[in-house]
Amino acid sequence: MFKDKKVVFSGVQPSGDLTIGNYLGAIKNFKTFSEEYYCLYCVVNEHAITVRQNPAELRKRTYETLALYMACGLDPEKNTLFVQSHVPAHAELGWILDCYTMFGELSRMTQFKDKSAKNADNINAGLFTYPSLMAADILLYQTEMVPVGVDQKQHLELTRNIAERFNQVYGETFVVPEGYIPQTTAKIMSLSEPTKKMSKSDENENAVVRILDPKDVIIRKFKRAVTDSGSEIRRGEGKDGIMNLMSIYGAFTGKTEEEIEREFEGKGYGDFKMAVGEACADALAPVQAEFARLAADKAYLETVMEKGAEDASRLAARTMSKVRRKLGFVELGRK
């Protein structure tokens, strides 16, 4: 299926309305790999349940996340788009890799510490072993490259360690993946706390711009964005808010920081915030229109899910057959 192409894998959780951070830092870049690589993009709904979910809402968001993938430019004819729970090998390999992941490694994961603090009444085993399942997601497809945000870099390093450890014990089994982190817009920050990453789970709605926010909402949020006590649109120490807005504006317009500084020379924060809001809303308008069209066709989305699951399962079966054999598991039906 992809003998002459390297494999790219990435996944997004359907656990909240996706933000411009998800769009600029990940999904927008995914389509650039489609011609050169064999790409698998997954809706990682099994990861989502480490935090309690409303079942009806999770089901709805699973459809919506798939629709957003396509609305952002991912062609299901050129990419394998699928839902994690439709390929049982993810969970199977996740358990196997749990047995090759050290307790100390998992306890050092920054996201475990952060999520534990936010969900103190539900610090479950899945929250702790989440990185092993993420490693399974990646290693299952012999992935060469993983587009990741800066915040996922630690998990990717652990994935590499797990693959190398397994390979040392059983011989070459898994490809050891490389990470791809965009040089720009890898991390979009909160509009209310610009030293903190923009998060779809943020309780402060003014901190987060969502891909499906209406234009008037987007502009209102940017108008309320935290800046600093100065007035110049310039990079500099203590100007985290302005630098975040410059990063967002540059990502949507293609302009460099130097060009942005020249464009807004002599203008104030109000003018700049309005321009960022307009650029963001205009760029997202076609995505929103295509999403509305796709989301209304549930039967089509299920067709894409089914085809994606078939293709992904076929690839996963190759890896799992190799893994089971090396572990000493008895497989039935082999001639």
C-alpha positions as MATLAB code, in Angstrom:
seq = 'MFKDKKVVFSGVQPSGDLTIGNYLGAIKNFKTFSEEYYCLYCVVNEHAITVRQNPAELRKRTYETLALYMACGLDPEKNTLFVQSHVPAHAELGWILDCYTMFGELSRMTQFKDKSAKNADNINAGLFTYPSLMAADILLYQTEMVPVGVDQKQHLELTRNIAERFNQVYGETFVVPEGYIPQTTAKIMSLSEPTKKMSKSDENENAVVRILDPKDVIIRKFKRAVTDSGSEIRRGEGKDGIMNLMSIYGAFTGKTEEEIEREFEGKGYGDFKMAVGEACADALAPVQAEFARLAADKAYLETVMEKGAEDASRLAARTMSKVRRKLGFVELGRK';
ca = [
       0.000    0.000    0.000;
       2.837    2.418    0.788;
       6.058    0.606   -0.073;
       7.656    3.737   -1.485;
       6.349    6.179    1.145;
       7.245    6.876    4.745;
       4.429    6.783    7.286;
       3.069    9.792    9.184;
       0.675    9.364   12.121;
      -1.101   11.866   14.315;
      -4.250   12.020   16.401;
      -6.613   14.532   17.988;
      -8.872   13.945   20.971;
     -12.609   14.567   20.485;
     -12.871   15.901   24.021;
     -13.684   19.542   23.351;
     -14.242   22.093   20.600;
     -10.928   22.335   18.760;
      -9.085   25.635   18.998;
      -6.976   27.707   16.634;
      -4.055   26.217   18.568;
      -5.068   22.752   17.335;
      -5.590   24.193   13.846;
      -2.398   26.230   13.474;
      -0.152   23.947   15.488;
      -1.314   20.677   13.969;
      -4.290   20.098   11.650;
      -3.523   22.914    9.163;
      -0.093   21.385    8.563;
      -1.322   17.803    8.169;
      -2.395   18.156    4.539;
       1.126   19.208    3.484;
       2.299   15.637    4.122;
      -0.347   13.918    1.971;
       1.564   13.833   -1.312;
       4.944   12.746    0.010;
       3.930   10.438    2.883;
       1.402    7.737    3.692;
      -0.662    9.545    6.331;
      -2.886    8.168    9.079;
      -4.907   10.652   11.100;
      -6.872    9.305   14.023;
      -9.668   10.560   16.267;
      -8.248    9.274   19.549;
     -11.462    8.702   21.480;
      -9.879    6.090   23.787;
      -7.517    8.734   25.114;
     -10.454   11.027   25.808;
     -11.955    8.775   28.493;
      -9.061    9.282   30.912;
     -11.313   12.199   31.938;
     -15.021   11.536   32.466;
     -17.029   12.158   29.303;
     -20.717   12.510   28.547;
     -21.281    9.511   26.197;
     -23.672   11.310   23.838;
     -21.352   14.319   23.696;
     -18.278   12.139   23.041;
     -20.098   10.353   20.218;
     -21.125   13.702   18.692;
     -17.630   15.140   18.964;
     -16.139   12.043   17.341;
     -18.178   12.729   14.199;
     -17.368   16.432   14.403;
     -13.622   15.896   14.771;
     -13.600   13.684   11.680;
     -15.601   16.328    9.801;
     -13.126   19.006   10.942;
     -10.195   16.949    9.691;
     -11.753   16.971    6.227;
     -12.931   20.594    6.438;
      -9.317   21.587    7.162;
      -8.203   19.959    3.913;
      -7.581   16.277    4.667;
      -8.839   14.279    1.686;
      -9.970   10.773    2.763;
      -8.804    9.510   -0.638;
      -5.243   10.647    0.113;
      -5.178   10.046    3.885;
      -6.376    7.260    6.163;
      -8.870    8.931    8.500;
     -10.239    6.723   11.263;
     -11.449    6.427   14.852;
      -9.128    4.830   17.403;
     -11.739    2.531   18.994;
     -12.571    1.046   15.571;
      -9.115   -0.586   15.545;
      -8.872   -2.843   18.647;
      -5.130   -3.345   18.087;
      -4.516    0.093   19.655;
      -5.748   -1.123   23.032;
      -4.029   -4.509   22.672;
      -0.634   -3.030   21.874;
      -1.181   -0.380   24.540;
      -1.376   -3.101   27.206;
       1.678   -4.882   25.815;
       3.705   -1.667   25.859;
       2.552   -0.977   29.431;
       4.699   -3.984   30.305;
       7.741   -2.354   28.647;
       7.249    1.115   30.134;
       8.822    1.930   33.476;
       6.811    3.357   36.367;
       9.413    6.064   36.846;
       9.145    7.135   33.215;
       5.382    7.566   33.464;
       5.571    9.407   36.774;
       7.819   12.035   35.180;
       5.327   12.928   32.456;
       4.383   16.609   32.781;
       0.875   16.110   31.400;
       0.114   13.460   34.027;
       1.024   15.937   36.741;
      -1.050   18.705   35.125;
      -4.120   16.539   34.508;
      -3.919   15.005   37.973;
      -4.026   18.477   39.477;
      -7.088   19.359   37.385;
      -8.857   16.041   38.042;
      -7.915   15.333   41.642;
     -11.058   13.231   42.193;
     -10.305   10.946   39.225;
      -6.583   10.149   39.048;
      -7.111    6.827   37.298;
      -4.651    4.265   35.923;
      -5.486    5.257   32.337;
      -4.426    8.833   33.039;
      -1.092    7.465   34.271;
      -0.482    4.989   31.403;
      -1.837    7.285   28.669;
       1.679    7.684   27.135;
       1.943    3.901   26.569;
      -1.287    3.958   24.561;
       0.042    6.948   22.635;
       3.186    4.940   21.908;
       0.996    2.086   20.658;
      -0.911    4.470   18.382;
       2.361    5.459   16.741;
       4.311    2.185   16.715;
       1.362    0.134   15.454;
       1.796    1.628   11.966;
       5.607    1.590   11.816;
       5.461    5.382   11.798;
       8.544    7.281   10.673;
       7.339   10.804   11.467;
       4.916   12.267   13.997;
       3.771   15.905   13.748;
       3.640   16.986   17.396;
       3.134   20.136   19.400;
       5.853   21.204   21.804;
       3.769   19.893   24.716;
       3.769   16.351   23.240;
       7.524   16.181   22.673;
       8.066   14.425   26.020;
       5.568   11.700   25.072;
       7.270   11.163   21.721;
      10.642   10.764   23.424;
       9.089    8.116   25.667;
       7.658    6.377   22.582;
      11.148    6.239   21.096;
      12.531    4.818   24.352;
       9.830    2.128   24.484;
      10.445    1.139   20.845;
      14.192    0.924   21.375;
      13.733   -1.104   24.580;
      11.416   -3.601   22.862;
      13.743   -3.842   19.865;
      16.730   -4.536   22.121;
      14.905   -7.438   23.770;
      13.251   -9.011   20.706;
      15.156   -7.700   17.702;
      13.957   -5.130   15.177;
      10.192   -4.909   15.618;
       9.229   -1.233   15.605;
      10.395    1.720   13.553;
      11.740    4.378   15.952;
       9.791    7.514   14.977;
      11.046   11.048   14.535;
       9.086   14.114   15.619;
       8.141   17.017   13.383;
       7.575   20.309   15.195;
       6.777   23.331   12.973;
       9.264   26.149   13.405;
       6.419   28.635   13.796;
       2.970   28.443   15.402;
       3.943   25.227   17.184;
       2.378   26.578   20.355;
      -0.470   29.089   20.444;
      -0.938   30.688   23.841;
      -4.014   31.635   25.866;
      -5.510   35.054   25.099;
      -6.033   35.755   28.809;
      -2.792   34.186   30.126;
      -0.256   34.440   27.290;
       2.403   32.496   29.191;
       0.094   29.435   29.183;
      -0.814   27.255   26.209;
      -4.261   27.773   24.669;
      -6.324   24.786   25.820;
      -9.701   23.573   24.583;
     -10.537   22.627   28.176;
      -9.938   26.151   29.544;
     -12.954   27.266   31.593;
     -12.361   30.894   30.592;
     -14.042   31.222   27.194;
     -12.247   34.507   26.495;
      -8.906   32.672   26.658;
      -9.719   30.344   23.779;
     -10.615   30.902   20.118;
     -12.334   27.843   18.715;
     -12.263   26.836   15.050;
     -16.073   26.957   14.892;
     -16.548   30.252   16.766;
     -18.704   32.764   14.792;
     -16.911   35.829   13.428;
     -18.371   38.251   15.982;
     -17.282   35.956   18.832;
     -13.756   35.633   17.409;
     -13.359   39.405   17.104;
     -14.769   39.988   20.598;
     -12.295   37.513   22.097;
      -9.335   39.146   20.376;
     -10.489   42.583   21.512;
     -10.380   41.281   25.097;
      -6.961   39.623   24.694;
      -4.457   40.470   27.414;
      -1.489   42.531   26.218;
       0.840   44.718   28.309;
       1.080   48.297   29.510;
       2.870   49.531   26.390;
       1.376   50.588   23.084;
       3.812   49.544   20.329;
       3.284   46.434   18.209;
       6.769   45.072   18.785;
       8.518   41.985   20.085;
      10.315   42.312   23.369;
      10.731   41.204   26.951;
       7.481   41.233   28.892;
       5.369   41.463   25.731;
       4.074   37.895   25.776;
       0.540   38.925   24.847;
       1.560   40.973   21.817;
       4.041   38.321   20.671;
       1.295   35.677   20.848;
      -1.031   37.878   18.772;
       1.785   38.499   16.276;
       2.333   34.747   15.998;
      -1.372   34.151   15.327;
      -1.607   37.010   12.826;
       1.517   35.795   11.040;
       0.174   32.251   10.840;
      -3.084   33.372    9.242;
      -1.585   35.990    6.882;
       1.838   34.503    6.090;
       3.559   37.714    7.236;
       6.820   37.732    9.163;
       7.257   39.439   12.524;
       9.262   42.225   10.837;
       6.478   42.800    8.294;
       3.871   42.906   11.060;
       5.876   45.463   13.019;
       6.164   47.663    9.917;
       2.458   47.268    9.062;
       1.351   48.454   12.499;
       4.006   51.074   13.125;
       2.351   54.063   14.767;
      -0.865   52.131   15.460;
      -2.189   50.993   18.820;
      -3.216   47.709   20.346;
      -6.888   48.263   19.479;
      -6.173   48.400   15.740;
      -3.925   45.378   15.942;
      -6.375   43.242   17.911;
      -9.127   44.025   15.406;
      -6.839   43.082   12.502;
      -5.888   39.772   14.152;
      -9.560   38.970   14.772;
     -10.514   39.783   11.173;
      -7.644   37.718    9.741;
      -8.526   34.761   11.944;
     -12.264   34.888   11.181;
     -11.703   35.285    7.427;
      -9.286   32.351    7.309;
     -11.664   30.098    9.254;
     -14.805   31.010    7.271;
     -14.280   28.430    4.465;
     -13.342   25.772    7.044;
     -16.556   26.462    8.952;
     -18.683   26.330    5.799;
     -17.198   22.987    4.723;
     -17.558   21.616    8.246;
     -21.274   22.491    8.286;
     -21.748   20.642    4.983;
     -19.874   17.526    6.137;
     -21.349   17.401    9.649;
     -24.833   17.307    8.172;
     -24.030   14.081    6.291;
     -23.631   11.480    9.034;
     -23.903    8.571    6.576;
     -20.930    9.878    4.594;
     -18.861   10.335    7.752;
     -19.579    6.716    8.712;
     -18.472    5.584    5.253;
     -15.162    7.412    5.778;
     -14.843    5.865    9.249;
     -15.440    2.355    7.903;
     -12.930    2.660    5.068;
     -10.349    4.237    7.384;
     -10.807    1.491    9.971;
     -10.375   -1.211    7.319;
      -7.166    0.318    5.975;
      -5.735    1.009    9.427;
      -6.672   -2.476   10.698;
      -4.903   -4.108    7.772;
      -1.676   -2.268    8.585;
      -2.060   -2.829   12.326;
      -2.503   -6.584   11.808;
       0.962   -6.849   10.242;
       2.612   -5.264   13.260;
       0.539   -7.210   15.788;
       1.324  -10.529   14.109;
       5.029   -9.759   14.429;
       4.669   -8.581   18.045;
       2.631  -11.615   19.171;
       5.096  -14.010   17.549;
       8.091  -12.367   19.225;
       6.384  -12.358   22.617;
       5.528  -16.032   22.386;
       1.756  -15.630   22.119;
      -0.013  -18.523   20.387;
      -1.900  -17.381   17.297;
      -4.691  -19.466   15.812;
      -5.454  -19.797   12.142;
      -1.849  -19.600   10.962;
      -0.875  -22.116    8.280;
];
